Amino acid sequence: MKCIKMIFALAVVAGTVVCGQNLLEAQQLQADGKLSQRDQLRIKAQQICPVSGQKLGNHGQPIKVNVGKESVYLCCKG
């Protein structure tokens, strides 16, 4: 039972670290104001923010967030 709790705790910590890195990367991209041509094409293909349901770009430059091996774009930090 202790082993399962330890594995769960490690998974939570690892997930937190990965999410923090993704947020930092997203903030750096937004601070630079630069999106690659590939990112721009993906934004056009995605069109809708999965969080708010609104069109990407309505609230400024979309924010790139990695979920697993996939990149998704959000309209705002919230």
Coordinates of C-alpha atoms in Angstrom, one line a residue:
M1 CA 0.0 0.0 0.0
K2 CA 2.9 2.4 0.8
C3 CA 4.3 1.6 -2.6
I4 CA 1.1 2.7 -4.4
K5 CA 0.9 5.9 -2.4
M6 CA 4.6 6.7 -3.2
I7 CA 4.0 6.0 -6.9
F8 CA 0.9 8.3 -6.9
A9 CA 2.8 11.0 -5.1
L10 CA 5.7 10.8 -7.6
A11 CA 3.2 11.0 -10.5
V12 CA 1.6 14.1 -9.0
V13 CA 5.0 15.8 -8.6
A14 CA 6.1 14.8 -12.1
G15 CA 2.9 16.2 -13.6
T16 CA 3.3 19.4 -11.7
V17 CA 6.8 19.9 -13.0
V18 CA 5.8 19.2 -16.6
C19 CA 2.8 21.6 -16.4
G20 CA 5.1 24.3 -15.0
Q21 CA 7.6 23.8 -17.8
N22 CA 4.8 24.1 -20.4
L23 CA 3.4 27.2 -18.8
L24 CA 6.9 28.8 -18.8
E25 CA 7.4 27.9 -22.5
A26 CA 4.0 29.4 -23.3
Q27 CA 4.8 32.6 -21.4
Q28 CA 8.2 32.9 -23.2
L29 CA 6.6 32.5 -26.6
Q30 CA 4.0 35.1 -25.8
A31 CA 6.6 37.5 -24.4
D32 CA 8.7 37.2 -27.5
G33 CA 5.6 37.8 -29.6
K34 CA 6.9 35.2 -32.1
L35 CA 5.0 32.2 -33.4
S36 CA 6.5 29.9 -36.0
Q37 CA 4.8 29.5 -39.3
R38 CA 3.8 25.9 -38.2
D39 CA 2.2 27.3 -35.0
Q40 CA 0.3 29.9 -37.1
L41 CA -1.0 27.1 -39.4
R42 CA -2.0 25.0 -36.4
I43 CA -3.9 28.0 -34.8
K44 CA -5.8 28.5 -38.1
A45 CA -6.6 24.8 -38.2
Q46 CA -7.8 24.6 -34.5
Q47 CA -9.8 27.9 -34.7
I48 CA -11.6 27.4 -31.4
C49 CA -10.2 27.6 -27.8
P50 CA -11.0 24.3 -26.0
V51 CA -11.5 26.2 -22.7
S52 CA -13.7 29.1 -23.6
G53 CA -15.2 27.9 -26.9
Q54 CA -14.4 31.2 -28.5
K55 CA -12.4 31.9 -31.6
L56 CA -8.6 31.9 -31.1
G57 CA -7.1 35.3 -31.3
N58 CA -10.2 37.2 -29.9
H59 CA -8.2 37.8 -26.7
G60 CA -4.8 38.5 -28.1
Q61 CA -2.2 36.1 -29.3
P62 CA -3.0 32.4 -28.6
I63 CA -1.0 30.6 -26.0
K64 CA 0.7 27.3 -26.9
V65 CA 0.3 24.6 -24.3
N66 CA 1.7 21.0 -24.6
V67 CA -0.6 18.2 -23.5
G68 CA 1.4 15.0 -23.7
K69 CA 2.9 15.0 -27.1
E70 CA 0.2 17.3 -28.6
S71 CA 0.2 21.1 -28.8
V72 CA -3.0 22.9 -28.2
Y73 CA -3.6 26.6 -28.3
L74 CA -5.6 28.6 -25.7
C75 CA -7.1 32.1 -26.1
C76 CA -6.1 33.3 -22.7
K77 CA -4.2 32.2 -19.5
G78 CA -7.5 31.6 -17.6

